Amino acid sequence: MTKGFTFSLPVSVVVLAIFYIYFTTVFIFIDRWFGLMSSPGLMNAIVFTAVALMCVFSYTVAILRDPGRVPADYMPDVEDDQNPMHEIKRKGGDLRYCQKCSHYKPPRAHHCRVCKRCVLRMDHHCIWISNCVGHANYKVFFIFVLYAVVACIYSMVLLVGSLTNDSLEDELQTGGSFRTAYVISGLLLVPLSVALSVLLGWHIYLIFHNKTTIEYHEGVRALWLAEKGGTVYKHPYDLGIFENLTSVLGPNIFSWVCPSSRHIGSGLNFRTAYHNAVGASMSK
């Protein structure tokens, strides 16, 4: 399912940055270091182009793919023994109901004030993709960030290598005509690499624990309340690192770096630690 796309300034900035980094990396850094038609130059250009294409493709899918809608006829089945996990309101103990959308909310769904609707397994609303990051596009968003980090670090290595390889004679011949491109690229790549690496590390942590950004912040409060009450809090969707990885990235390890999401299911219910505990007790 895709969503309608409207003009967004942050998205335009990201697209321009991607094309600028690609152009300077291939036609300046690689060309001035190796020579674009040499074997090392051609190999680096092909590899960097492949990474850039994967970055652009996953970014496009993250923008256009609907993050997940709650069906209009959704109704939680509280009598279903196979699905014991029903989220309730913090106050009152009732099932979670969205007054703005006028329907019940499935587990892990939240209302987005920007999109003005409930989103399945909502992580956050991202202005840089002009879309929510939710159940249907979380993996592709993560893959985009991964390829963006690889592309930025790769470009920085080529930038530094190109600078150190430039001889004084080359500098005199070109008259410093590429100096501006080097400065702009450095000012763009350094903060981008740091920011995206931090973002990637954050989402790796979330995937390891099978949490969303919203659930992390809710868990901090739940942990504090549990400690205050003398009980132990455990995130209900934490199935162990490997199962957490496969539930988000897919059961096939070779598909983890591909922007595919055939494994994700409906987004209306999720496997919990309760299922693991029941399975373990039945196997004894």
CSV table of C-alpha atoms in Angstrom, one decimal:
chain,number,residue,atom,x,y,z
A,1,MET,CA,0.0,0.0,0.0
A,2,THR,CA,1.3,3.5,-0.9
A,3,LYS,CA,0.4,6.9,0.4
A,4,GLY,CA,0.0,10.2,-1.5
A,5,PHE,CA,3.0,12.3,-1.7
A,6,THR,CA,3.0,16.1,-1.3
A,7,PHE,CA,5.9,18.5,-1.6
A,8,SER,CA,8.1,18.6,1.5
A,9,LEU,CA,11.1,20.9,2.0
A,10,PRO,CA,13.0,18.5,4.3
A,11,VAL,CA,12.6,15.7,1.7
A,12,SER,CA,13.9,18.1,-1.0
A,13,VAL,CA,16.9,19.0,1.1
A,14,VAL,CA,17.7,15.3,1.6
A,15,VAL,CA,17.4,14.6,-2.1
A,16,LEU,CA,19.7,17.5,-3.0
A,17,ALA,CA,22.2,16.3,-0.4
A,18,ILE,CA,22.2,12.8,-1.8
A,19,PHE,CA,22.8,14.0,-5.4
A,20,TYR,CA,25.5,16.4,-4.4
A,21,ILE,CA,27.4,13.8,-2.3
A,22,TYR,CA,27.1,11.3,-5.2
A,23,PHE,CA,28.3,13.7,-7.8
A,24,THR,CA,31.3,15.0,-5.8
A,25,THR,CA,32.3,11.5,-4.7
A,26,VAL,CA,32.3,9.9,-8.2
A,27,PHE,CA,33.3,12.8,-10.4
A,28,ILE,CA,35.7,14.6,-8.0
A,29,PHE,CA,37.0,12.4,-5.2
A,30,ILE,CA,37.3,9.1,-7.2
A,31,ASP,CA,38.4,10.8,-10.4
A,32,ARG,CA,41.1,12.9,-8.8
A,33,TRP,CA,42.4,10.0,-6.6
A,34,PHE,CA,42.3,7.0,-9.0
A,35,GLY,CA,41.1,8.4,-12.4
A,36,LEU,CA,37.6,7.4,-13.2
A,37,MET,CA,38.6,5.2,-16.2
A,38,SER,CA,41.2,3.3,-14.2
A,39,SER,CA,40.4,-0.1,-12.8
A,40,PRO,CA,40.4,1.0,-9.1
A,41,GLY,CA,38.5,4.2,-10.1
A,42,LEU,CA,35.9,2.2,-12.0
A,43,MET,CA,35.5,-0.4,-9.2
A,44,ASN,CA,35.0,2.3,-6.6
A,45,ALA,CA,32.5,4.2,-8.8
A,46,ILE,CA,30.5,1.0,-9.3
A,47,VAL,CA,30.4,0.1,-5.6
A,48,PHE,CA,29.6,3.6,-4.5
A,49,THR,CA,26.8,3.8,-7.2
A,50,ALA,CA,25.3,0.5,-6.0
A,51,VAL,CA,25.2,1.8,-2.4
A,52,ALA,CA,23.8,5.1,-3.5
A,53,LEU,CA,21.1,3.4,-5.6
A,54,MET,CA,20.1,1.2,-2.6
A,55,CYS,CA,20.0,4.3,-0.4
A,56,VAL,CA,17.8,6.2,-2.9
A,57,PHE,CA,15.5,3.2,-3.5
A,58,SER,CA,14.9,2.5,0.2
A,59,TYR,CA,14.4,6.2,0.9
A,60,THR,CA,11.8,6.4,-1.8
A,61,VAL,CA,10.0,3.3,-0.5
A,62,ALA,CA,10.1,4.8,3.1
A,63,ILE,CA,8.4,7.9,1.8
A,64,LEU,CA,5.7,6.3,-0.3
A,65,ARG,CA,4.8,3.2,1.7
A,66,ASP,CA,1.9,3.6,4.1
A,67,PRO,CA,3.2,2.8,7.6
A,68,GLY,CA,0.1,0.8,8.5
A,69,ARG,CA,-3.5,1.7,9.0
A,70,VAL,CA,-5.9,0.4,11.6
A,71,PRO,CA,-8.9,-1.3,9.8
A,72,ALA,CA,-12.1,0.5,10.3
A,73,ASP,CA,-13.8,-2.6,11.5
A,74,TYR,CA,-11.0,-3.6,14.0
A,75,MET,CA,-12.3,-4.9,17.3
A,76,PRO,CA,-10.0,-6.6,19.9
A,77,ASP,CA,-11.1,-10.1,20.8
A,78,VAL,CA,-10.6,-10.2,24.5
A,79,GLU,CA,-11.8,-13.9,24.7
A,80,ASP,CA,-9.1,-15.1,22.3
A,81,ASP,CA,-6.8,-17.4,24.3
A,82,GLN,CA,-4.2,-17.4,21.6
A,83,ASN,CA,-3.8,-13.6,21.8
A,84,PRO,CA,-3.6,-12.8,25.5
A,85,MET,CA,-1.9,-9.4,25.0
A,86,HIS,CA,-4.4,-6.5,25.0
A,87,GLU,CA,-3.0,-3.1,25.8
A,88,ILE,CA,-5.1,-1.1,28.2
A,89,LYS,CA,-5.3,2.6,29.2
A,90,ARG,CA,-3.0,3.7,32.0
A,91,LYS,CA,-6.0,5.0,33.8
A,92,GLY,CA,-9.3,3.2,34.1
A,93,GLY,CA,-8.1,-0.2,32.8
A,94,ASP,CA,-10.2,0.0,29.6
A,95,LEU,CA,-9.0,-1.1,26.2
A,96,ARG,CA,-7.2,1.6,24.3
A,97,TYR,CA,-9.7,3.6,22.2
A,98,CYS,CA,-8.8,6.5,20.0
A,99,GLN,CA,-11.4,9.3,20.4
A,100,LYS,CA,-10.1,11.1,17.3
A,101,CYS,CA,-10.3,8.2,15.0
A,102,SER,CA,-13.3,6.6,16.7
A,103,HIS,CA,-12.0,3.1,16.8
A,104,TYR,CA,-10.1,0.8,19.1
A,105,LYS,CA,-6.3,0.7,18.9
A,106,PRO,CA,-4.4,-2.6,18.4
A,107,PRO,CA,-1.4,-3.3,20.5
A,108,ARG,CA,1.5,-1.0,19.7
A,109,ALA,CA,-0.6,1.4,17.6
A,110,HIS,CA,-0.6,5.1,18.4
A,111,HIS,CA,-2.3,8.2,17.0
A,112,CYS,CA,-0.1,10.6,15.0
A,113,ARG,CA,-1.0,14.2,15.4
A,114,VAL,CA,0.7,15.1,12.1
A,115,CYS,CA,-0.8,12.3,10.0
A,116,LYS,CA,-4.1,12.7,11.9
A,117,ARG,CA,-4.7,8.9,12.2
A,118,CYS,CA,-3.6,5.9,14.1
A,119,VAL,CA,-0.5,4.1,12.9
A,120,LEU,CA,0.3,0.4,13.5
A,121,ARG,CA,3.4,-0.2,15.6
A,122,MET,CA,4.2,3.5,15.4
A,123,ASP,CA,7.9,4.4,16.1
A,124,HIS,CA,7.8,8.1,15.3
A,125,HIS,CA,6.8,10.7,12.8
A,126,CYS,CA,9.9,11.6,10.6
A,127,ILE,CA,9.9,15.0,8.9
A,128,TRP,CA,12.8,13.8,6.7
A,129,ILE,CA,10.6,11.3,4.9
A,130,SER,CA,7.4,13.3,5.4
A,131,ASN,CA,5.8,10.2,6.8
A,132,CYS,CA,5.3,8.1,9.9
A,133,VAL,CA,7.7,5.3,10.6
A,134,GLY,CA,5.5,2.4,11.5
A,135,HIS,CA,4.8,-1.3,11.0
A,136,ALA,CA,4.9,-1.4,7.2
A,137,ASN,CA,7.9,0.8,6.6
A,138,TYR,CA,10.1,0.5,9.7
A,139,LYS,CA,12.5,-2.0,8.2
A,140,VAL,CA,12.9,0.0,5.0
A,141,PHE,CA,13.5,3.1,7.0
A,142,PHE,CA,16.2,1.3,9.0
A,143,ILE,CA,17.8,0.0,5.7
A,144,PHE,CA,17.8,3.5,4.4
A,145,VAL,CA,19.7,4.8,7.5
A,146,LEU,CA,22.1,1.8,7.2
A,147,TYR,CA,23.0,2.5,3.5
A,148,ALA,CA,23.2,6.3,4.2
A,149,VAL,CA,25.8,5.7,6.9
A,150,VAL,CA,27.8,3.4,4.7
A,151,ALA,CA,27.6,5.9,1.8
A,152,CYS,CA,28.6,8.9,4.0
A,153,ILE,CA,31.6,7.1,5.6
A,154,TYR,CA,32.7,5.7,2.2
A,155,SER,CA,32.5,9.2,0.7
A,156,MET,CA,34.6,10.6,3.6
A,157,VAL,CA,37.3,8.0,3.0
A,158,LEU,CA,37.4,8.9,-0.7
A,159,LEU,CA,37.4,12.6,0.1
A,160,VAL,CA,40.4,12.2,2.5
A,161,GLY,CA,42.2,9.9,0.1
A,162,SER,CA,41.7,12.3,-2.8
A,163,LEU,CA,43.0,15.3,-0.7
A,164,THR,CA,46.1,13.5,0.5
A,165,ASN,CA,46.8,12.2,-3.1
A,166,ASP,CA,46.7,15.7,-4.6
A,167,SER,CA,50.1,17.0,-5.4
A,168,LEU,CA,51.2,20.6,-5.2
A,169,GLU,CA,51.6,20.5,-9.0
A,170,ASP,CA,48.0,19.4,-9.4
A,171,GLU,CA,46.9,22.2,-7.0
A,172,LEU,CA,48.7,24.8,-9.1
A,173,GLN,CA,47.3,23.5,-12.4
A,174,THR,CA,43.7,23.5,-11.2
A,175,GLY,CA,44.1,26.8,-9.4
A,176,GLY,CA,42.2,25.4,-6.4
A,177,SER,CA,39.0,25.1,-8.5
A,178,PHE,CA,37.9,22.0,-6.5
A,179,ARG,CA,38.6,23.6,-3.1
A,180,THR,CA,35.0,24.8,-2.6
A,181,ALA,CA,33.6,21.3,-3.4
A,182,TYR,CA,36.0,19.7,-0.8
A,183,VAL,CA,35.0,22.3,1.9
A,184,ILE,CA,31.2,22.0,1.3
A,185,SER,CA,31.4,18.2,1.1
A,186,GLY,CA,33.4,18.0,4.4
A,187,LEU,CA,31.0,20.3,6.2
A,188,LEU,CA,28.1,18.1,4.9
A,189,LEU,CA,29.6,14.7,5.4
A,190,VAL,CA,31.1,15.0,8.9
A,191,PRO,CA,27.9,16.0,10.8
A,192,LEU,CA,25.8,13.7,8.6
A,193,SER,CA,28.0,10.7,9.3
A,194,VAL,CA,27.9,11.4,13.1
A,195,ALA,CA,24.1,12.1,13.2
A,196,LEU,CA,23.2,9.1,11.0
A,197,SER,CA,25.6,6.8,12.9
A,198,VAL,CA,24.0,7.8,16.2
A,199,LEU,CA,20.5,7.2,14.7
A,200,LEU,CA,21.6,3.8,13.3
A,201,GLY,CA,23.0,2.8,16.7
A,202,TRP,CA,19.8,3.9,18.4
A,203,HIS,CA,17.6,1.8,16.1
A,204,ILE,CA,19.9,-1.2,16.4
A,205,TYR,CA,19.4,-1.0,20.2
A,206,LEU,CA,15.6,-0.8,19.6
A,207,ILE,CA,15.6,-3.8,17.3
A,208,PHE,CA,17.7,-5.9,19.7
A,209,HIS,CA,15.0,-5.3,22.4
A,210,ASN,CA,12.0,-5.3,19.9
A,211,LYS,CA,11.0,-1.8,21.0
A,212,THR,CA,9.8,1.3,19.2
A,213,THR,CA,10.9,4.7,20.2
A,214,ILE,CA,7.5,5.3,21.8
A,215,GLU,CA,7.7,2.0,23.7
A,216,TYR,CA,11.2,2.9,25.0
A,217,HIS,CA,10.0,6.1,26.6
A,218,GLU,CA,6.9,4.3,27.9
A,219,GLY,CA,9.1,1.6,29.3
A,220,VAL,CA,11.3,4.1,31.2
A,221,ARG,CA,8.2,5.2,33.1
A,222,ALA,CA,6.9,1.6,33.5
A,223,LEU,CA,10.3,0.5,34.9
A,224,TRP,CA,10.2,3.4,37.4
A,225,LEU,CA,6.7,2.5,38.5
A,226,ALA,CA,7.6,-1.2,38.8
A,227,GLU,CA,10.6,-0.4,41.0
A,228,LYS,CA,8.5,1.9,43.1
A,229,GLY,CA,6.0,-0.8,43.6
A,230,GLY,CA,8.5,-3.5,44.3
A,231,THR,CA,7.8,-5.5,41.1
A,232,VAL,CA,9.9,-6.4,38.0
A,233,TYR,CA,9.1,-4.9,34.6
A,234,LYS,CA,9.9,-6.7,31.4
A,235,HIS,CA,9.1,-5.4,27.9
A,236,PRO,CA,6.4,-7.9,26.7
A,237,TYR,CA,7.6,-8.0,23.1
A,238,ASP,CA,11.3,-8.8,24.0
A,239,LEU,CA,11.7,-12.4,22.6
A,240,GLY,CA,15.5,-12.5,22.8
A,241,ILE,CA,18.0,-10.9,20.5
A,242,PHE,CA,17.9,-13.3,17.6
A,243,GLU,CA,14.1,-13.6,17.5
A,244,ASN,CA,13.8,-9.8,17.9
A,245,LEU,CA,16.1,-9.4,14.8
A,246,THR,CA,14.1,-11.9,12.7
A,247,SER,CA,10.7,-10.4,13.7
A,248,VAL,CA,11.8,-7.0,12.4
A,249,LEU,CA,14.3,-7.8,9.6
A,250,GLY,CA,12.9,-11.2,8.5
A,251,PRO,CA,13.7,-14.9,9.0
A,252,ASN,CA,16.3,-15.0,6.2
A,253,ILE,CA,19.6,-13.5,7.2
A,254,PHE,CA,20.5,-12.7,3.6
A,255,SER,CA,17.4,-10.5,3.3
A,256,TRP,CA,18.2,-8.3,6.3
A,257,VAL,CA,19.9,-5.7,4.1
A,258,CYS,CA,17.1,-5.8,1.5
A,259,PRO,CA,14.1,-3.4,1.7
A,260,SER,CA,11.6,-6.3,1.7
A,261,SER,CA,8.8,-6.7,4.3
A,262,ARG,CA,6.9,-9.8,3.4
A,263,HIS,CA,7.4,-11.3,6.9
A,264,ILE,CA,5.7,-8.5,8.9
A,265,GLY,CA,2.2,-9.8,9.1
A,266,SER,CA,-1.0,-7.7,9.7
A,267,GLY,CA,0.4,-5.5,12.5
A,268,LEU,CA,-2.8,-6.1,14.5
A,269,ASN,CA,-1.1,-8.5,16.9
A,270,PHE,CA,2.5,-9.5,17.8
A,271,ARG,CA,4.2,-12.4,19.3
A,272,THR,CA,5.1,-11.8,23.0
A,273,ALA,CA,7.3,-13.2,25.7
A,274,TYR,CA,4.1,-14.9,27.0
A,275,HIS,CA,4.0,-17.2,23.9
A,276,ASN,CA,7.6,-18.2,24.6
A,277,ALA,CA,6.8,-19.0,28.2
A,278,VAL,CA,3.7,-21.0,27.3
A,279,GLY,CA,5.7,-22.9,24.6
A,280,ALA,CA,8.5,-23.7,27.0
A,281,SER,CA,6.1,-25.0,29.7
A,282,MET,CA,4.3,-27.2,27.2
A,283,SER,CA,7.5,-28.7,25.9
A,284,LYS,CA,8.5,-29.9,29.4
